[in-house]
Structures are given as C-alpha cells and as structure tokens.
mmCIF file of C-alpha atoms and ligand atoms in Angstrom:
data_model
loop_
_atom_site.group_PDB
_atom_site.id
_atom_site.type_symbol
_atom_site.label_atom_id
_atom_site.label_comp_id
_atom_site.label_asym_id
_atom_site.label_seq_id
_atom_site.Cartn_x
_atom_site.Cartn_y
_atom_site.Cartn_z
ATOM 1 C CA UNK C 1 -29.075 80.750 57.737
ATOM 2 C CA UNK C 2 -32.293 78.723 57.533
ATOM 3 C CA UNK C 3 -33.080 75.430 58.848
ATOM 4 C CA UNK C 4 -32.251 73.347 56.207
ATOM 5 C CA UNK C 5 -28.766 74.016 56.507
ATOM 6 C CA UNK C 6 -28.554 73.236 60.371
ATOM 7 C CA UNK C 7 -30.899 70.031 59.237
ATOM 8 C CA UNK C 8 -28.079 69.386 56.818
ATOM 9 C CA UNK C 9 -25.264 69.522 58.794
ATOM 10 C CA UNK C 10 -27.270 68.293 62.415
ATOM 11 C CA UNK C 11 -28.059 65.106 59.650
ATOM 12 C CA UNK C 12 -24.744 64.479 58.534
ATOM 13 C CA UNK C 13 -23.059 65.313 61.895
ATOM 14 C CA UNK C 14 -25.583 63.448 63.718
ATOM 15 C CA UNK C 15 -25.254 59.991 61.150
ATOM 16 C CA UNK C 16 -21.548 60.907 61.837
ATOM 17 C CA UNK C 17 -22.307 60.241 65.499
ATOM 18 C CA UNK C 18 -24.418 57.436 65.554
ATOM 19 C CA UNK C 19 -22.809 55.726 62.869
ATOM 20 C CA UNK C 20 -24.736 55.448 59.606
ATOM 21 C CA UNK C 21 -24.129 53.054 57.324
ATOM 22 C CA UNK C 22 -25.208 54.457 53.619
ATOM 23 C CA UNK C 23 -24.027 52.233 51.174
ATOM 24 C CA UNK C 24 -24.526 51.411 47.574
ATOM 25 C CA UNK C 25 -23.751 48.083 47.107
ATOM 26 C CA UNK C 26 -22.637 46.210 43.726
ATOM 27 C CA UNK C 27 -24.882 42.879 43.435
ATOM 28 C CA UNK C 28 -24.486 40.138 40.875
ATOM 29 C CA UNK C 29 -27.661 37.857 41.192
ATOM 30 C CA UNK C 30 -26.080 34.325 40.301
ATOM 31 C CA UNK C 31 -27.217 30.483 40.492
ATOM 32 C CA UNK C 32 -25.275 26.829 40.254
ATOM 33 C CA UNK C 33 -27.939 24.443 39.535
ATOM 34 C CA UNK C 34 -30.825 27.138 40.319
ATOM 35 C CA UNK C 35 -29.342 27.137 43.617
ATOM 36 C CA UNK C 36 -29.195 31.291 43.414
ATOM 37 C CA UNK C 37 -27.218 33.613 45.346
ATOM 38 C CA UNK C 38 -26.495 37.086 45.487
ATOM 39 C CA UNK C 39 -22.684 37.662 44.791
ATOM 40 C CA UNK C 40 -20.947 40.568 46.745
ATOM 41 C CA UNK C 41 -17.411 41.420 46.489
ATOM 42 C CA UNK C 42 -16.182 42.591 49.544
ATOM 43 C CA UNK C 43 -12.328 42.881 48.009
ATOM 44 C CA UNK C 44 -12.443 44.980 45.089
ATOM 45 C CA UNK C 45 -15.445 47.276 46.398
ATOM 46 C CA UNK C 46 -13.447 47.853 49.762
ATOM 47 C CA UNK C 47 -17.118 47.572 51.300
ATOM 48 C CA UNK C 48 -15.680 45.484 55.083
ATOM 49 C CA UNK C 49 -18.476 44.852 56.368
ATOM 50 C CA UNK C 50 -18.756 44.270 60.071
ATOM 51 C CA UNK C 51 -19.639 40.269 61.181
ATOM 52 C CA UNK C 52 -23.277 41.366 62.463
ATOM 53 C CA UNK C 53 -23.881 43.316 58.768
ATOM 54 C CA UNK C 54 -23.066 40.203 56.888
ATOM 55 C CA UNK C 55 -25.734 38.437 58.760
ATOM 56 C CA UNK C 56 -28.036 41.349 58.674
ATOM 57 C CA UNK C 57 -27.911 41.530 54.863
ATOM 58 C CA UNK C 58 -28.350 38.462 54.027
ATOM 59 C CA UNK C 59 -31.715 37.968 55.846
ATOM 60 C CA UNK C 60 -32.511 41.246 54.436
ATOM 61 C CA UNK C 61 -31.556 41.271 50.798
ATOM 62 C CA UNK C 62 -32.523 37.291 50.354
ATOM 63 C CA UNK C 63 -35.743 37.508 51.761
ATOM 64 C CA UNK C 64 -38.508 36.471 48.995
ATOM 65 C CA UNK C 65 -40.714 38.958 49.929
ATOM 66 C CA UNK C 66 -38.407 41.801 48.588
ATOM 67 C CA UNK C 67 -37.182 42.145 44.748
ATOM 68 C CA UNK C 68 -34.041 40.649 45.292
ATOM 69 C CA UNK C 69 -34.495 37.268 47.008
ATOM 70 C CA UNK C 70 -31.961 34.222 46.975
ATOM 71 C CA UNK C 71 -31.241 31.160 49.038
ATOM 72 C CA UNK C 72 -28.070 32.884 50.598
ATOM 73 C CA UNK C 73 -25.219 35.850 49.894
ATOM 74 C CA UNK C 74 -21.515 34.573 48.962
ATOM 75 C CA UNK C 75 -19.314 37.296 49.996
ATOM 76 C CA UNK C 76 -15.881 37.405 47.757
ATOM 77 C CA UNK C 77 -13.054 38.446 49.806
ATOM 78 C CA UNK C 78 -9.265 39.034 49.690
ATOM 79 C CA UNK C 79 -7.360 36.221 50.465
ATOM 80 C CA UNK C 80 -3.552 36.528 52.323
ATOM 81 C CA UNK C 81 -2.810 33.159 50.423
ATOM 82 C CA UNK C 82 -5.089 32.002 48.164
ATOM 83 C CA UNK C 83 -6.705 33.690 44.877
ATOM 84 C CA UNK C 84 -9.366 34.600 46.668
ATOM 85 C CA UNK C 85 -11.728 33.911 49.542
ATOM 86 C CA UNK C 86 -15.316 32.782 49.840
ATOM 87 C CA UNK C 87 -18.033 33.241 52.919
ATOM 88 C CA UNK C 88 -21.421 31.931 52.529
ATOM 89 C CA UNK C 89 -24.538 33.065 54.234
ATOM 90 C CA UNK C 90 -28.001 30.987 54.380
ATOM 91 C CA UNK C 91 -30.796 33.199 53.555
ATOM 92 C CA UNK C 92 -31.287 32.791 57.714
ATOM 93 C CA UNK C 93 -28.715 35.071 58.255
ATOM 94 C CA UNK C 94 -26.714 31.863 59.350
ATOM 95 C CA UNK C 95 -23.070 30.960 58.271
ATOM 96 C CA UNK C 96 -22.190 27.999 56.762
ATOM 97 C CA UNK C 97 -18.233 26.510 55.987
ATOM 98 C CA UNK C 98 -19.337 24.906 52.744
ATOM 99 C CA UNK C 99 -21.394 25.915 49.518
ATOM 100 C CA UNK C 100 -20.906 24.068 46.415
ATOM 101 C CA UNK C 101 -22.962 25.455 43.405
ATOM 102 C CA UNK C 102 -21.930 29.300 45.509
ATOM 103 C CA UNK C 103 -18.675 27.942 45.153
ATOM 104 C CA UNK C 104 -19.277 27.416 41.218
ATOM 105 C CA UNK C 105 -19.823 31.114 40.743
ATOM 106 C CA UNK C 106 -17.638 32.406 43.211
ATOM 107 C CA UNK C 107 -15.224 30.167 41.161
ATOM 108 C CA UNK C 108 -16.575 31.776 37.520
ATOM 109 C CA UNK C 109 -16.158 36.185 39.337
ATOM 110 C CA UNK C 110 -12.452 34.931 40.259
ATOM 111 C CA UNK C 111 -11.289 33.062 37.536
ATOM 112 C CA UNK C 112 -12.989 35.919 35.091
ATOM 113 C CA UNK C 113 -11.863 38.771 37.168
ATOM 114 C CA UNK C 114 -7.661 37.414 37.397
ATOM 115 C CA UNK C 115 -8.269 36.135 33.643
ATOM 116 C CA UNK C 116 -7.010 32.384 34.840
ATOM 117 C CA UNK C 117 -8.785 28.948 33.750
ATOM 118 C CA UNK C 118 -8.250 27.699 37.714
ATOM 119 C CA UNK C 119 -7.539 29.422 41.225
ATOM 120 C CA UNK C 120 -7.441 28.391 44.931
ATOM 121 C CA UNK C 121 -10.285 29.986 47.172
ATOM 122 C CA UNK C 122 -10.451 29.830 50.832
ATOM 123 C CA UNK C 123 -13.189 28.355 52.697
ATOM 124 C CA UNK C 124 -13.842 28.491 55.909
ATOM 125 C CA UNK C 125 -12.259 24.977 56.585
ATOM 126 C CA UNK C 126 -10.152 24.205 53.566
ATOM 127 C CA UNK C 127 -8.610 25.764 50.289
ATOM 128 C CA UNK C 128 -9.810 24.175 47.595
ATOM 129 C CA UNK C 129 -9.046 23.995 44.151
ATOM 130 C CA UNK C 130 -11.485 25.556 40.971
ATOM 131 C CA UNK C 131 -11.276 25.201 37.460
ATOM 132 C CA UNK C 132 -13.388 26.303 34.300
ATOM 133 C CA UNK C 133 -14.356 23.202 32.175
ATOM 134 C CA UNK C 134 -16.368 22.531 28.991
ATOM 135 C CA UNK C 135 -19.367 23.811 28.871
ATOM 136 C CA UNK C 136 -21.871 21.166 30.246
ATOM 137 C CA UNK C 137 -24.437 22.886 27.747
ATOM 138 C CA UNK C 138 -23.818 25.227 24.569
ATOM 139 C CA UNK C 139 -22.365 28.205 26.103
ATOM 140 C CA UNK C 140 -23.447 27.292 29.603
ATOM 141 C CA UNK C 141 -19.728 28.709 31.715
ATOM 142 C CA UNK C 142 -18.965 25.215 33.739
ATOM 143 C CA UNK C 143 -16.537 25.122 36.616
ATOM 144 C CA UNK C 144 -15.405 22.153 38.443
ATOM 145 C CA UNK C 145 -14.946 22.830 42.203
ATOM 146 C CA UNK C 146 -13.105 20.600 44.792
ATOM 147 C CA UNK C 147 -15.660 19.040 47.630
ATOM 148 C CA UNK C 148 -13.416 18.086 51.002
ATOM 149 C CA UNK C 149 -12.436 17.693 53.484
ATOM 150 C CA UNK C 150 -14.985 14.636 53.880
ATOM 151 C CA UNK C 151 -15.782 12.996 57.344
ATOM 152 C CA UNK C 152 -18.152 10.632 58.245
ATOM 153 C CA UNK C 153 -17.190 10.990 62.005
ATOM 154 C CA UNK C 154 -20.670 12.030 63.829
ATOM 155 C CA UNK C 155 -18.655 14.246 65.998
ATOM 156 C CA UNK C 156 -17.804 16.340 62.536
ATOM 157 C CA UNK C 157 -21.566 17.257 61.943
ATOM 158 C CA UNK C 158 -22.135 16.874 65.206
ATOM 159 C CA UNK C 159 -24.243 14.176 65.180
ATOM 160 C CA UNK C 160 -25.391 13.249 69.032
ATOM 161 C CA UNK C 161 -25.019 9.283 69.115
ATOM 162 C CA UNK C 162 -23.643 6.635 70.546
ATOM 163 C CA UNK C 163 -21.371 5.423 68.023
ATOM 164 C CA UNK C 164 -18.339 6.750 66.021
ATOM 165 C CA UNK C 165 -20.550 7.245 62.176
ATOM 166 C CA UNK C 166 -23.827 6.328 61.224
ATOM 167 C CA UNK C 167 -23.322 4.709 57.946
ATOM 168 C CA UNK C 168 -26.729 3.555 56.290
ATOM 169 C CA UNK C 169 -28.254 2.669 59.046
ATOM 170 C CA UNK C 170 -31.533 3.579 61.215
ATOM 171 C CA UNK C 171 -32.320 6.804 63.076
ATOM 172 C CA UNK C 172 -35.191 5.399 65.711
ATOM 173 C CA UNK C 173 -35.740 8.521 67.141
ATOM 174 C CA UNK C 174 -36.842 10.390 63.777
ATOM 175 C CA UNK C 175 -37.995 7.385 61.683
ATOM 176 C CA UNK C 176 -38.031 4.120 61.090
ATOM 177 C CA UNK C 177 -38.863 4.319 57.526
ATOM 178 C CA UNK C 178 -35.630 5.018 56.025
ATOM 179 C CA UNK C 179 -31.758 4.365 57.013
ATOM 180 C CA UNK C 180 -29.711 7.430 56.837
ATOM 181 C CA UNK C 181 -25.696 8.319 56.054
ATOM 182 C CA UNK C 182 -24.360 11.211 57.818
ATOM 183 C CA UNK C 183 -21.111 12.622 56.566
ATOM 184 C CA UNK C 184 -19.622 16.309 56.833
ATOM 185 C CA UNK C 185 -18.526 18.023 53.518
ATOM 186 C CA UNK C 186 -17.430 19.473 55.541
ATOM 187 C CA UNK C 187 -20.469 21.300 56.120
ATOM 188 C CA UNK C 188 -23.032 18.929 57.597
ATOM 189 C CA UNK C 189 -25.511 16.591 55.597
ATOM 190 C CA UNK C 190 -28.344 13.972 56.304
ATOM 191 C CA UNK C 191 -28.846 11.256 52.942
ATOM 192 C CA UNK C 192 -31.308 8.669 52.655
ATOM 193 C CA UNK C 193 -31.678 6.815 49.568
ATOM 194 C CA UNK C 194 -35.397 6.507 49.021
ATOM 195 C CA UNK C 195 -37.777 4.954 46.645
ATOM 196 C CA UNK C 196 -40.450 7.352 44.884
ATOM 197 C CA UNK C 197 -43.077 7.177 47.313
ATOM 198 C CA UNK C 198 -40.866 8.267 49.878
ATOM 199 C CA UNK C 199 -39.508 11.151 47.964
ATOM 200 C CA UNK C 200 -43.188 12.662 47.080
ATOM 201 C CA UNK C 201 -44.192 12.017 50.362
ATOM 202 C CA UNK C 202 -43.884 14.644 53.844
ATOM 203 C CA UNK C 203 -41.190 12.261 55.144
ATOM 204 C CA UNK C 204 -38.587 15.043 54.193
ATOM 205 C CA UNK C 205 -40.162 18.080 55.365
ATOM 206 C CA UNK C 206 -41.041 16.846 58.308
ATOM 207 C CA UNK C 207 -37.544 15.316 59.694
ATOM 208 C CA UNK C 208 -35.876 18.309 57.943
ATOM 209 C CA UNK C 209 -37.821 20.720 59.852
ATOM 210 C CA UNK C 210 -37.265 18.777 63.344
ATOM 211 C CA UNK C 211 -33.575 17.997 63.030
ATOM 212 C CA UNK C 212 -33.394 22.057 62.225
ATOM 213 C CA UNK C 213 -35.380 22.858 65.128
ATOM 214 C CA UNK C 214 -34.117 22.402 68.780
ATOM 215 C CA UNK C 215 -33.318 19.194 68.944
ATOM 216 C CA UNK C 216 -30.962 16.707 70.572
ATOM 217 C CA UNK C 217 -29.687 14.982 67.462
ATOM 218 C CA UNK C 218 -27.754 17.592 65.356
ATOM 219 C CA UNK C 219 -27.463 20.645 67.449
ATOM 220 C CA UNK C 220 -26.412 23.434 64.939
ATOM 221 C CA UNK C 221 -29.220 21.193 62.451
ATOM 222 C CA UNK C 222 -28.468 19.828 59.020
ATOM 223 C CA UNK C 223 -28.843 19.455 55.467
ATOM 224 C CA UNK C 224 -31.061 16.562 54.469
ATOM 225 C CA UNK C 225 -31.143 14.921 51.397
ATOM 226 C CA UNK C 226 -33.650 12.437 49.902
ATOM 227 C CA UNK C 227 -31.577 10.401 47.096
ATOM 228 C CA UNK C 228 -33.522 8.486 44.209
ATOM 229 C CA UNK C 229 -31.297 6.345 42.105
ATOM 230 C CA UNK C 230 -32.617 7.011 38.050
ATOM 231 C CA UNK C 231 -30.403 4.172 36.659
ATOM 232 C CA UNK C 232 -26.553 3.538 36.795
ATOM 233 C CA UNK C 233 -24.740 6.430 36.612
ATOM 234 C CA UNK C 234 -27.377 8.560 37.257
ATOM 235 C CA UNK C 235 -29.816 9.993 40.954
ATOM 236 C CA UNK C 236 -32.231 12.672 41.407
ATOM 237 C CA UNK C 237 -31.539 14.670 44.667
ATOM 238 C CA UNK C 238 -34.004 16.944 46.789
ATOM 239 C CA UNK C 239 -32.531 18.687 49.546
ATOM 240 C CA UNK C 240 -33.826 20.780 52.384
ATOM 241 C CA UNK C 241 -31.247 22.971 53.027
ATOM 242 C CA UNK C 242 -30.077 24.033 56.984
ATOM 243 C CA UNK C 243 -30.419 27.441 57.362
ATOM 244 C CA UNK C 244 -33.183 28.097 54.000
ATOM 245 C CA UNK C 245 -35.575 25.124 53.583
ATOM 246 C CA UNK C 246 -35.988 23.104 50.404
ATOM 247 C CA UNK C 247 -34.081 24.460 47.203
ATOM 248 C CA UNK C 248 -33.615 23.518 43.694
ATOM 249 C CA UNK C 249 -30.142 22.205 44.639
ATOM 250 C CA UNK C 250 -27.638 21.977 47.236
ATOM 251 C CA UNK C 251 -24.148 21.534 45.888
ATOM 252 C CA UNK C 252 -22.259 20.286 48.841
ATOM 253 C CA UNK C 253 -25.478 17.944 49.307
ATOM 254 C CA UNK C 254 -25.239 16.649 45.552
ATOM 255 C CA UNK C 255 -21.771 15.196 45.686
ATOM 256 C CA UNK C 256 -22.252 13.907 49.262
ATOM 257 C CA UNK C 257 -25.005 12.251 47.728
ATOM 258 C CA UNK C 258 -23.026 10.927 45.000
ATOM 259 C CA UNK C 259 -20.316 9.674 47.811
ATOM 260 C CA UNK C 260 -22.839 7.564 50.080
ATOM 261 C CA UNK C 261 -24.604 6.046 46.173
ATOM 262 C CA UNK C 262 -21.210 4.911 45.718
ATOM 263 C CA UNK C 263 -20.104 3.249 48.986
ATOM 264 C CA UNK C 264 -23.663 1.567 48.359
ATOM 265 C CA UNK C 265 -22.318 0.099 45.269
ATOM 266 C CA UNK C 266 -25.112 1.939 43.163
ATOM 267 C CA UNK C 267 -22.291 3.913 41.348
ATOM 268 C CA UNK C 268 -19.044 3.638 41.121
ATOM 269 C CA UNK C 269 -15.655 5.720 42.067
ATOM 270 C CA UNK C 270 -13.899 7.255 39.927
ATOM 271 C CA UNK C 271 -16.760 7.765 37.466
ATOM 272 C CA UNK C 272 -18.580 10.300 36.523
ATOM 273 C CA UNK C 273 -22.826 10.733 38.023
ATOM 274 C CA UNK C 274 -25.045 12.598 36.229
ATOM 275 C CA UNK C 275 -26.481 14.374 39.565
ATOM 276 C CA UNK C 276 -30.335 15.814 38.126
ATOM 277 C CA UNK C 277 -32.162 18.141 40.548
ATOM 278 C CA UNK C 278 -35.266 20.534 40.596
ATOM 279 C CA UNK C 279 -32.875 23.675 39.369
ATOM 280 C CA UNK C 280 -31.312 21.465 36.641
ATOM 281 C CA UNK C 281 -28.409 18.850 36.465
ATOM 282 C CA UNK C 282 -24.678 18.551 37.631
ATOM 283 C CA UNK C 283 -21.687 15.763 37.323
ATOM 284 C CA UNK C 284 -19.812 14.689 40.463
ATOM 285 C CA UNK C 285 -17.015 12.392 40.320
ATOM 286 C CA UNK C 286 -16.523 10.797 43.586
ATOM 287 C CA UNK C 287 -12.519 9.472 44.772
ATOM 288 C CA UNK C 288 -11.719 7.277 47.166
ATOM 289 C CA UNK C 289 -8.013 7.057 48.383
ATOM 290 C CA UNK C 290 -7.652 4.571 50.821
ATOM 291 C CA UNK C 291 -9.896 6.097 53.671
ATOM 292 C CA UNK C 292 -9.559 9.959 52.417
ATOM 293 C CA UNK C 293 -12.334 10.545 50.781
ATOM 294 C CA UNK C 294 -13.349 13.988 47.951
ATOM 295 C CA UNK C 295 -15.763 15.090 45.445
ATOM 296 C CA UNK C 296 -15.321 17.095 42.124
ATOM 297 C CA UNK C 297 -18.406 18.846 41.664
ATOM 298 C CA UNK C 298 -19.150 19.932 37.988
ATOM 299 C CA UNK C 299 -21.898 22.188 36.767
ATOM 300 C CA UNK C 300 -23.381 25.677 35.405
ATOM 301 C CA UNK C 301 -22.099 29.010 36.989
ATOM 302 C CA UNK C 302 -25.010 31.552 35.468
ATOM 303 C CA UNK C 303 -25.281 35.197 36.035
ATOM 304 C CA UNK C 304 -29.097 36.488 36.159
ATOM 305 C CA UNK C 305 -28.689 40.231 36.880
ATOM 306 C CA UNK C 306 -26.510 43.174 37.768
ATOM 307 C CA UNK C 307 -28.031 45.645 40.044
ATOM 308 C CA UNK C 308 -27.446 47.918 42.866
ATOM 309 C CA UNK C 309 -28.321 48.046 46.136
ATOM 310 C CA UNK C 310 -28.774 51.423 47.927
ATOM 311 C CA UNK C 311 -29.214 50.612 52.115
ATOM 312 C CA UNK C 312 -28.571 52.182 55.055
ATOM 313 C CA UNK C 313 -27.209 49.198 57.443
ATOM 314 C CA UNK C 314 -28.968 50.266 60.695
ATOM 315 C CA UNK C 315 -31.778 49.665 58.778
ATOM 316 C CA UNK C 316 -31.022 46.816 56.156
ATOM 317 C CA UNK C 317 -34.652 45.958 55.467
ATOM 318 C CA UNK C 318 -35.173 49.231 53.615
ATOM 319 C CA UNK C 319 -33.372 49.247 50.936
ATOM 320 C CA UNK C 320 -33.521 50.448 47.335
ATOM 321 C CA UNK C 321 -32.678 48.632 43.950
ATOM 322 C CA UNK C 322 -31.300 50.487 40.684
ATOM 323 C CA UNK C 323 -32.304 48.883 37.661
ATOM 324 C CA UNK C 324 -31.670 45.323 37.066
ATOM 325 C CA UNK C 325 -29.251 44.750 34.127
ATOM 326 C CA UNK C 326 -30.104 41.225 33.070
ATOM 327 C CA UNK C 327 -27.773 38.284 31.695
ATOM 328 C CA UNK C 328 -30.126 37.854 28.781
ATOM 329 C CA UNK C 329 -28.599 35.517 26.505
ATOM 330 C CA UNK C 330 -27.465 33.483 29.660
ATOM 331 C CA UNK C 331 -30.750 33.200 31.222
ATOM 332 C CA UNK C 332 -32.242 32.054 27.726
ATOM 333 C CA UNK C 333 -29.749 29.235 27.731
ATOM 334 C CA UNK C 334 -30.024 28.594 30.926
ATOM 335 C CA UNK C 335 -33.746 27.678 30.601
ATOM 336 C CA UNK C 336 -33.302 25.306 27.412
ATOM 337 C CA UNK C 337 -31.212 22.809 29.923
ATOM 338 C CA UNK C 338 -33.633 23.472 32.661
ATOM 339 C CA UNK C 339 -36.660 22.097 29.733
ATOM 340 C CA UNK C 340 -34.109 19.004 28.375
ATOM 341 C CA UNK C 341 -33.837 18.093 32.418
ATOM 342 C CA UNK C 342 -37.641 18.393 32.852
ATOM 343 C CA UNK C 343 -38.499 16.204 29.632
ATOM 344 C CA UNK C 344 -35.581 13.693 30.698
ATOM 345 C CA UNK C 345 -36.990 13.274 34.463
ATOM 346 C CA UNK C 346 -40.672 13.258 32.749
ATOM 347 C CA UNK C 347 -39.373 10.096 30.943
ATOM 348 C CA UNK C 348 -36.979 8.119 33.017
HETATM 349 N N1 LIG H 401 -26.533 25.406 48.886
HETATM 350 C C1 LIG H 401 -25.171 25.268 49.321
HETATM 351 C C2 LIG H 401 -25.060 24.945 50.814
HETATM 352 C C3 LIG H 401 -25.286 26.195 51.599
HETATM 353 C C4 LIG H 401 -25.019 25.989 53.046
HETATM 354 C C5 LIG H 401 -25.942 24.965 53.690
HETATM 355 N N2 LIG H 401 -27.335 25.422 53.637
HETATM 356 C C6 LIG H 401 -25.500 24.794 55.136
HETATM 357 O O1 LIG H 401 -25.988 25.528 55.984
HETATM 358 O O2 LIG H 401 -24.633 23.916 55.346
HETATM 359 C C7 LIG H 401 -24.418 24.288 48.454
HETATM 360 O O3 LIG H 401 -24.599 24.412 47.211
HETATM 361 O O4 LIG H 401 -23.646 23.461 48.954
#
C-alpha cells in the first residue's frame, strides 16, 4: 500500500479531526447605488456558517486586494416568520443591523427566487417591508425597501452627551465648523448639511476617521454623512461608511439624509427626493406620523457577476474563484445612468 494512500486517508481523517472547512461557495456580486456587495445565500445552499466564519469571510472575500472585493457580504437566510432574512457584514468583518441599497438586492434574490412583486425580510431590529417598482431607468430592476425603526434618541446610536438628541446643532469636541443631526436608522448615522467647500474639503475624512476610532463620542463609531442640497427636491450625499470608509453610497445614510433635509424645511414630507451620489442616484420619500418617523428608499438592485468561491475556512484568505459569469446587459445599463448622473452633477 504506498504512501499516498495513508496520505489520503491520514488527510481526510486528519481534516476530519481538526475540522476543515472546504467549501465551494455560490457568490452573486451585486450593488444598490454602486454600493456593492457580495450576496450569499445561506438558506437554499444549506452552507450555516458558524458566527466567527461570517466575520472571517467577509474581511476575506471583500478585501480589494483580492479579485472579489466589495464594501460588505449580505448573507440571505431562512426566516421562521418572514420571507426571508437578511445579515449584513462591513467589509471590516463588523456587523451592522441596517443596510439599505444590501437591502435592495437582498430584496430583488427574494422576490425573484419566491416569484412575488413584495416580501417581508428580517433585520436584525425590525421586519420590514420590500417591493419591486418601476424601473427607475430602462430595464434597471428597482425595489423600494422600508427604512425604520427611526430614533433620534442619542442613547439609540449611542451617542455620549449630555442631552436627550442632538438635532442640528454643534459638536465642540470634533468641530466647530458644521452642526450635525444624529439619528439611528436604526443603524447609526452622523449628517451635516454642508456647503461645497466643506464637502471637497478633509472635514469628512478626518471626523469620520476619529469618531470610528476609539473615541468617547460614539463608542461602536458611526456613519457620517456630508449632505449638499442641489435644489428643491433634490441633495448630493457622500458618506463614510462605519465599518468600510467612504463608498459610492450608503443606503440607510441616503434616506436619513433625506429625513434631517426635511425637518430642515429644505424638502418636504411626503414627497419624493431625488437622492444623487458617487455610485449613481436613488428616491427616498420621507413620512412623518406624528413623532414616528420612516423612509421608503427607492433605487437600482444590479447583479455584476456569478462566480464561485472555493475556500477552506481555517484559512479564508486563500481562496480560489471559478470563472466570473457576468450580468452583461445589466452592467451596460447600469453604466448609461451612472454617465446621465455624472453629466447632471457636472451641470447643476
Ligand atoms: N451601506 C449600507 C450600510 C452598511 C452598514 C453600515 N456601514 C454600518 O455599519 O452601519 C447601506 O446601504 O445602508
């Protein structure tokens, strides 16, 4: 019997032992706004991963450096009670209870995979309520995904203050050059409206990458958006997102931003905002009932590429890819609204 027989078995007894973790795993490569994710469903795949693997992967599989890349994973899971479920993970490795453009596409596998037009999904804090609409572009799939539970309580965030909310108002101890609202979506968010100069300046990076350092102020950090109003009806948002850094476009961020233009009277309830960002452009609609507060968030769900992940978990930075089976037609489109948006904010 030669050695590569007792190599065999001593292998597969001894990754039998310690545990190996061989997978191939099914990966859709997805984006809301040019926010992009990597979509993995847990349910139908029967993959269960273990709490330490989802973090694992996700700083292993959205890393930049590798050919996959992505600001974070949204893991689809079985729900007991609702269509489906949803966890998102920051390309940290970090887990956050909100993600609004994930939610978008999350929205698009669940609706497309139980043939419906709407479906509940579970969040971490809330159920909430998806629905495919008309196509914000030619042929663009467009979901509309409920934003809440809202809270402008500072404990919520956490915020560490003095007082119950910080509503438009000063910060001393990280600037006095803008005021700031914070407000949990419920997942937790930092907006200034600025002018211009403020936007192109290092203001942002610089408070975004204190307030998600240690600090005293928001201990497990924050996302922090710089709003520009265009015109009525319309705002340009940049966010640096907790747990990643600056993306094209932060979702949850987007229609919190559309929430604090409208309690300062620079839009108005009820009505739609054109929301335009560096991946693109969505719609929030902002309602107000009495002190209860949610978003509709409206916008692109885009597929990019199919492909297949072959890892061994103990080791998740190693990993192989099969061929990438590209949303062609999708990614074309994709880029024509990405041009109009670019000409439009070259202009206004
Ligand atoms: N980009 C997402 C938000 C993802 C989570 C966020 N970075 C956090 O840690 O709260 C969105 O579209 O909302």
């Amino acid at each position: 019997m030669n050695d590569s027989f007792f190599c065999g078995n001593l292998e597969t007894l001894n990754d039998f032992l310690v545990g190996v973790r061989r997978l191939k795993i099914e990966v859709i490569k997805c984006h809301g706004s040019g926010n992009d994710f990597l979509l993995i469903d847990e349910w139908n795949n029967d993959y269960s991963f273990s709490e330490v693997e989802r973090s694992h992967l996700a700083k292993a599989l959205c890393s930049r450096d590798t050919d996959l890349g992505a600001d974070g994973i949204l893991y689809v899971m079985k729900s007991e009670h609702a269509d489906g479920r949803m966890r998102v993970f920051n390309s940290d490795g970090s887990e956050a209870s909100m993600c609004g453009n994930g939610l978008r596409c999350v929205a698009r596998y669940i609706c497309e995979y139980t043939q419906q037009d709407s479906a509940l999904i579970e969040t971490m804090k809330a159920d909430l309520m998806v629905q495919r609409e008309k196509d914000i572009y030619p042929e663009i799939p467009t979901y509309l995904v409920e934003i809440s539970p809202v809270s402008f309580k500072a404990q919520d965030l956490p915020l560490n203050i003095d007082q119950e909310s910080l509503l438009n108002e000063k910060l001393p101890t990280l600037t006095e050059e803008v005021s700031f609202t914070a407000v949990a979506v419920p997942n937790p968010h930092l907006i200034a409206v600025v002018n211009q100069q403020q936007l192109s300046s290092e203001l942002q990076r610089e408070l975004s990458e204190y307030v998600n350092g240690p600090n005293e102020l928001f201990p497990d950090g924050v996302n922090v958006s710089f709003v520009k109003p265009l015109k009525k009806g319309e705002i340009f948002v940049r966010t640096f997102e907790r747990g990643v850094g600056f993306t094209n476009a932060c979702g949850t961020a987007m229609s919190a931003s559309t929430l604090v233009s409208c309690l300062q009277e620079l839009n108005e309830f009820e009505k739609p905002v054109e929301v335009y960002n560096n991946g693109g452009k969505v719609r929030c609609v902002a309602h107000r009932k009495g002190e209860t507060y949610q978003i509709d968030l409206i916008g692109n769900a885009s597929y990019v590429y199919r492909t297949t992940v072959e890892i061994d978990l103990r080791v998740p930075n190693e990993f192989k890819l099969t061929p990438k089976v590209e949303y062609v037609e999708e990614i074309e489109r994709y880029a024509k609204l990405q041009e109009q948006v670019k000409e439009y904010l070259e202009r206004v």
